[in-house]
Amino acid sequence: MQRLRVTVLSKPTTVTPVQRFGWIGPVSFGEAIHGVDLRVEGSELRASYHLNLPISGHVESRHRGVDVVATRDRAVVYRPEGDTALTRWAGDCRLVCVGFERTALDRALEALLGLPVTSQIPFAPSLDMTTGRARSWARMLMMLNHQLGDADSVVLQPLVAPPLVDGFIRGFLLAADHPYRELLDAPAEAGRPIAIRTAIDIMEAEPQTPLTISTLAARCHVSVRTLQEGFQRHVGMPPMAYLRKVRLRRAHDDLRAADPSVQTVASIARSWGFTHLGRFAAAHEAEYGMSPVRVLRTPR
């Protein structure tokens, strides 16, 4: 990455500057507002794809010779290679940035398509954030960006982070504009029963590991979409829904075996990746006919 050159273009305002950055696996998140108009030049993003989305104000940028004015309704997308400049980052612009390691995004696209991706993905230079998919993905972006400010966030837990990031990356590929979108939107072939059986065996044997739909598909030697279609046809639910049922069963077993003076419903639920206790309790009662608290407190 080239050294950045920053030029101040205006006098400071009363806006309080903020800078915050963090990572979840192969995805980086940042949020910043400077209170002064800036020009930032000289960046070649060699290792990552990036997206900048203002949540207030605007930023003018140029990437690979294309000028884009980013606002709340339009994000700017940068490919890994090519000169990038924020020609005017307005002082009142609070900018949320997300970066995807190139290999992670390329491999995610391969997993969805079941085809090799041999060159960088030629994303359109901007993304309309008012469309349904992009608007939905932006809500996920804001949630993750907000959670990174909390060191105790369940989002950072080992069973939660990998599948969440995997879904976030795939969501971006489904929302952004690029030449592979038509292939992604086309119906996928349903996986054969042997692939579904293999995936079920993996989930039953390894529910305590941070499995994702991408890792399951790779281990079953099918694409993500083929595995998803196969589960819908042969099991009647998505793969990750099946995994949640397996983990719910293991959590139920732990509740039955636990000492209520030592363990709590919350600790057991979180150990199996259930981050929302209300939803965990509702799912448990629907499946087993009693609340998790009652199971925990039932005399052994």
Coordinates of C-alpha atoms in Angstrom, one line a residue, residues 27-275:
V27 CA -13.2 -8.2 7.3
S28 CA -12.1 -4.8 8.7
F29 CA -14.5 -2.1 9.9
G30 CA -13.9 1.6 10.5
E31 CA -15.8 4.7 11.4
A32 CA -14.4 8.2 11.2
I33 CA -15.4 11.9 11.1
H34 CA -12.7 14.6 11.1
G35 CA -14.5 17.9 11.5
V36 CA -12.4 19.4 8.7
D37 CA -12.5 18.9 4.9
L38 CA -9.7 16.6 3.8
R39 CA -8.1 15.3 0.6
V40 CA -6.6 11.9 0.9
E41 CA -4.4 10.6 -2.0
G42 CA -2.0 7.9 -2.9
S43 CA -3.7 4.7 -1.8
E44 CA -3.5 1.5 -3.8
L45 CA -5.6 -1.1 -2.0
R46 CA -3.6 -4.2 -3.1
A47 CA -4.9 -6.7 -0.7
S48 CA -8.5 -5.8 -0.2
Y49 CA -11.8 -4.8 -1.7
H50 CA -13.3 -1.8 0.2
L51 CA -16.6 0.0 0.5
N52 CA -17.2 3.5 2.0
L53 CA -20.7 4.5 3.1
P54 CA -21.4 7.9 4.7
I55 CA -24.0 7.9 7.5
S56 CA -24.0 11.7 7.4
G57 CA -22.6 14.2 4.9
H58 CA -20.8 13.1 1.8
V59 CA -17.4 12.2 0.4
E60 CA -16.1 12.7 -3.1
S61 CA -13.7 10.0 -4.4
R62 CA -11.9 8.9 -7.5
H63 CA -10.9 5.3 -8.1
R64 CA -9.4 3.9 -11.3
G65 CA -10.3 7.2 -13.1
V66 CA -14.0 7.1 -12.1
D67 CA -15.5 9.9 -9.9
V68 CA -18.2 9.0 -7.3
V69 CA -20.0 11.2 -4.8
A70 CA -20.9 8.9 -1.9
T71 CA -23.9 9.7 0.4
R72 CA -26.2 7.8 2.7
D73 CA -28.0 6.5 -0.4
R74 CA -24.9 5.6 -2.5
A75 CA -21.8 3.8 -1.4
V76 CA -18.5 3.8 -3.2
V77 CA -16.8 0.5 -4.0
Y78 CA -13.0 0.1 -4.5
R79 CA -11.3 -2.9 -6.2
P80 CA -7.9 -4.2 -4.9
E81 CA -5.8 -2.4 -7.5
G82 CA -5.8 1.1 -8.9
D83 CA -5.2 4.6 -7.6
T84 CA -7.7 5.7 -5.1
A85 CA -8.2 9.3 -3.7
L86 CA -10.8 10.8 -1.5
T87 CA -10.8 14.1 -3.4
R88 CA -13.0 15.8 -0.7
W89 CA -13.9 14.2 2.5
A90 CA -16.4 16.7 4.0
G91 CA -15.7 17.7 7.6
D92 CA -19.3 16.7 8.6
C93 CA -19.1 13.3 6.8
R94 CA -19.2 10.4 9.2
L95 CA -17.9 7.6 7.1
V96 CA -18.3 3.9 7.8
C97 CA -15.7 1.8 5.9
V98 CA -15.5 -2.0 5.4
G99 CA -12.7 -3.9 3.8
F100 CA -12.7 -7.5 2.6
E101 CA -9.5 -9.5 2.2
R102 CA -9.2 -10.2 -1.5
T103 CA -8.8 -14.0 -1.0
A104 CA -11.7 -14.2 1.3
L105 CA -14.1 -12.4 -1.1
D106 CA -12.8 -14.3 -4.1
R107 CA -13.1 -17.7 -2.3
A108 CA -16.7 -16.8 -1.1
L109 CA -17.7 -16.1 -4.7
E110 CA -16.1 -19.5 -5.8
A111 CA -18.1 -21.2 -3.0
L112 CA -21.3 -19.7 -4.2
L113 CA -20.8 -20.5 -7.9
G114 CA -18.9 -23.7 -7.7
L115 CA -16.5 -22.2 -10.2
P116 CA -12.9 -20.9 -10.0
V117 CA -12.4 -17.1 -9.8
T118 CA -9.1 -16.3 -11.4
S119 CA -9.1 -12.5 -11.5
Q120 CA -10.3 -9.7 -9.2
I121 CA -14.1 -9.2 -9.2
P122 CA -14.9 -6.2 -11.4
F123 CA -17.4 -4.5 -9.0
A124 CA -19.3 -1.4 -10.2
P125 CA -17.8 1.7 -8.7
S126 CA -20.9 2.5 -6.7
L127 CA -23.7 0.7 -5.0
D128 CA -27.3 2.1 -4.7
M129 CA -28.1 1.6 -1.0
T130 CA -31.8 2.2 -1.5
T131 CA -32.4 -1.2 -3.1
G132 CA -33.8 -4.0 -1.0
R133 CA -30.7 -6.2 -0.9
A134 CA -28.3 -3.4 -0.3
R135 CA -30.5 -1.8 2.3
S136 CA -30.7 -5.1 4.2
W137 CA -27.0 -5.7 3.9
A138 CA -26.3 -2.1 5.2
R139 CA -28.3 -2.9 8.4
M140 CA -26.0 -5.9 9.0
L141 CA -23.0 -3.6 8.4
M142 CA -24.1 -1.1 10.9
M143 CA -24.9 -3.8 13.5
L144 CA -21.4 -5.3 13.1
N145 CA -19.7 -2.0 13.2
H146 CA -21.6 -1.0 16.3
Q147 CA -20.8 -4.3 18.0
L148 CA -17.1 -3.9 17.5
G149 CA -17.2 -1.1 20.0
D150 CA -18.0 -3.6 22.8
A151 CA -15.1 -5.9 23.8
D152 CA -17.6 -8.3 25.4
S153 CA -19.9 -8.5 22.3
V154 CA -21.1 -12.0 21.6
V155 CA -20.4 -11.2 17.9
L156 CA -16.8 -11.9 18.7
Q157 CA -17.4 -15.4 20.2
P158 CA -15.9 -18.3 18.3
L159 CA -19.2 -20.0 17.4
V160 CA -20.8 -16.7 16.4
A161 CA -18.2 -14.7 14.4
P162 CA -17.2 -17.1 11.5
P163 CA -20.8 -17.9 10.3
L164 CA -21.8 -14.3 10.8
V165 CA -18.8 -13.0 8.8
D166 CA -19.4 -15.7 6.1
G167 CA -23.0 -14.5 5.7
F168 CA -21.9 -10.9 5.7
I169 CA -19.5 -11.5 2.9
R170 CA -22.0 -13.5 0.8
G171 CA -24.6 -10.8 1.4
F172 CA -22.3 -8.2 -0.1
L173 CA -21.8 -10.4 -3.2
L174 CA -25.5 -10.7 -3.6
A175 CA -26.1 -7.0 -3.1
A176 CA -23.3 -5.4 -5.1
D177 CA -23.2 -5.0 -8.9
H178 CA -20.8 -7.2 -10.8
P179 CA -20.8 -9.6 -13.8
Y180 CA -21.5 -12.7 -11.7
R181 CA -24.8 -11.4 -10.3
E182 CA -26.9 -13.2 -13.0
L183 CA -25.3 -16.5 -12.2
L184 CA -25.9 -16.0 -8.5
D185 CA -29.5 -15.1 -9.1
A186 CA -30.1 -18.1 -11.3
P187 CA -31.7 -21.3 -9.7
A188 CA -29.0 -23.7 -8.4
E189 CA -29.0 -27.4 -8.9
A190 CA -30.1 -29.3 -5.7
G191 CA -27.3 -31.3 -4.0
R192 CA -27.5 -35.0 -4.2
P193 CA -28.5 -36.9 -1.0
I194 CA -25.0 -38.1 -0.4
A195 CA -23.7 -34.5 -0.1
I196 CA -26.6 -33.7 2.3
R197 CA -25.8 -36.8 4.3
T198 CA -22.1 -35.8 4.5
A199 CA -23.1 -32.3 5.7
I200 CA -25.4 -33.7 8.4
D201 CA -22.7 -36.1 9.6
I202 CA -20.3 -33.2 9.9
M203 CA -22.8 -31.1 11.9
E204 CA -23.7 -34.0 14.2
A205 CA -20.0 -34.8 14.8
E206 CA -18.7 -31.2 15.1
P207 CA -21.4 -28.9 16.4
Q208 CA -19.0 -27.3 18.8
T209 CA -16.8 -26.0 16.0
P210 CA -17.4 -22.7 14.1
L211 CA -18.9 -24.3 11.0
T212 CA -20.1 -22.0 8.2
I213 CA -22.1 -22.8 5.1
S214 CA -19.0 -22.2 3.0
T215 CA -16.8 -24.6 4.9
L216 CA -19.6 -27.2 4.8
A217 CA -20.0 -26.8 1.1
A218 CA -16.3 -27.1 0.5
R219 CA -16.1 -30.3 2.6
C220 CA -19.0 -31.8 0.7
H221 CA -17.4 -30.8 -2.6
V222 CA -20.5 -28.8 -3.8
S223 CA -21.3 -25.1 -4.1
V224 CA -23.0 -23.2 -1.3
R225 CA -26.1 -22.7 -3.4
T226 CA -26.2 -26.4 -4.3
L227 CA -26.0 -27.4 -0.7
Q228 CA -28.7 -24.9 0.3
E229 CA -31.0 -26.2 -2.4
G230 CA -30.4 -29.8 -1.5
F231 CA -31.2 -29.2 2.2
Q232 CA -34.4 -27.4 1.3
R233 CA -35.4 -30.3 -0.9
H234 CA -34.3 -33.3 1.2
V235 CA -34.4 -31.9 4.8
G236 CA -36.9 -29.0 4.5
M237 CA -34.7 -26.3 6.0
P238 CA -31.5 -24.5 5.3
P239 CA -28.2 -26.1 6.5
M240 CA -27.5 -23.5 9.2
A241 CA -31.1 -24.0 10.6
Y242 CA -30.3 -27.7 10.9
L243 CA -27.0 -26.8 12.7
R244 CA -29.0 -24.7 15.2
K245 CA -31.3 -27.6 15.9
V246 CA -28.2 -29.8 16.6
R247 CA -26.8 -27.2 18.9
L248 CA -30.1 -26.7 20.6
R249 CA -30.2 -30.4 21.3
R250 CA -26.7 -30.3 22.8
A251 CA -27.6 -27.3 24.9
H252 CA -30.7 -29.2 26.2
D253 CA -28.4 -32.1 27.1
D254 CA -26.1 -29.8 29.0
L255 CA -29.0 -28.2 30.8
R256 CA -30.2 -31.6 32.0
A257 CA -26.7 -32.5 33.2
A258 CA -25.6 -29.1 34.7
D259 CA -25.4 -28.1 38.3
P260 CA -27.6 -25.0 38.7
S261 CA -25.4 -23.7 41.5
V262 CA -22.5 -23.6 39.0
Q263 CA -23.9 -23.0 35.6
T264 CA -26.7 -20.8 34.2
V265 CA -29.0 -20.9 31.3
A266 CA -27.1 -17.9 29.8
S267 CA -23.7 -19.6 30.1
I268 CA -24.9 -22.8 28.5
A269 CA -26.8 -21.0 25.7
R270 CA -23.8 -18.9 24.8
S271 CA -21.4 -21.8 24.8
W272 CA -23.5 -23.2 22.0
G273 CA -23.6 -20.0 20.0
F274 CA -27.1 -18.7 21.1
T275 CA -26.6 -15.0 21.6

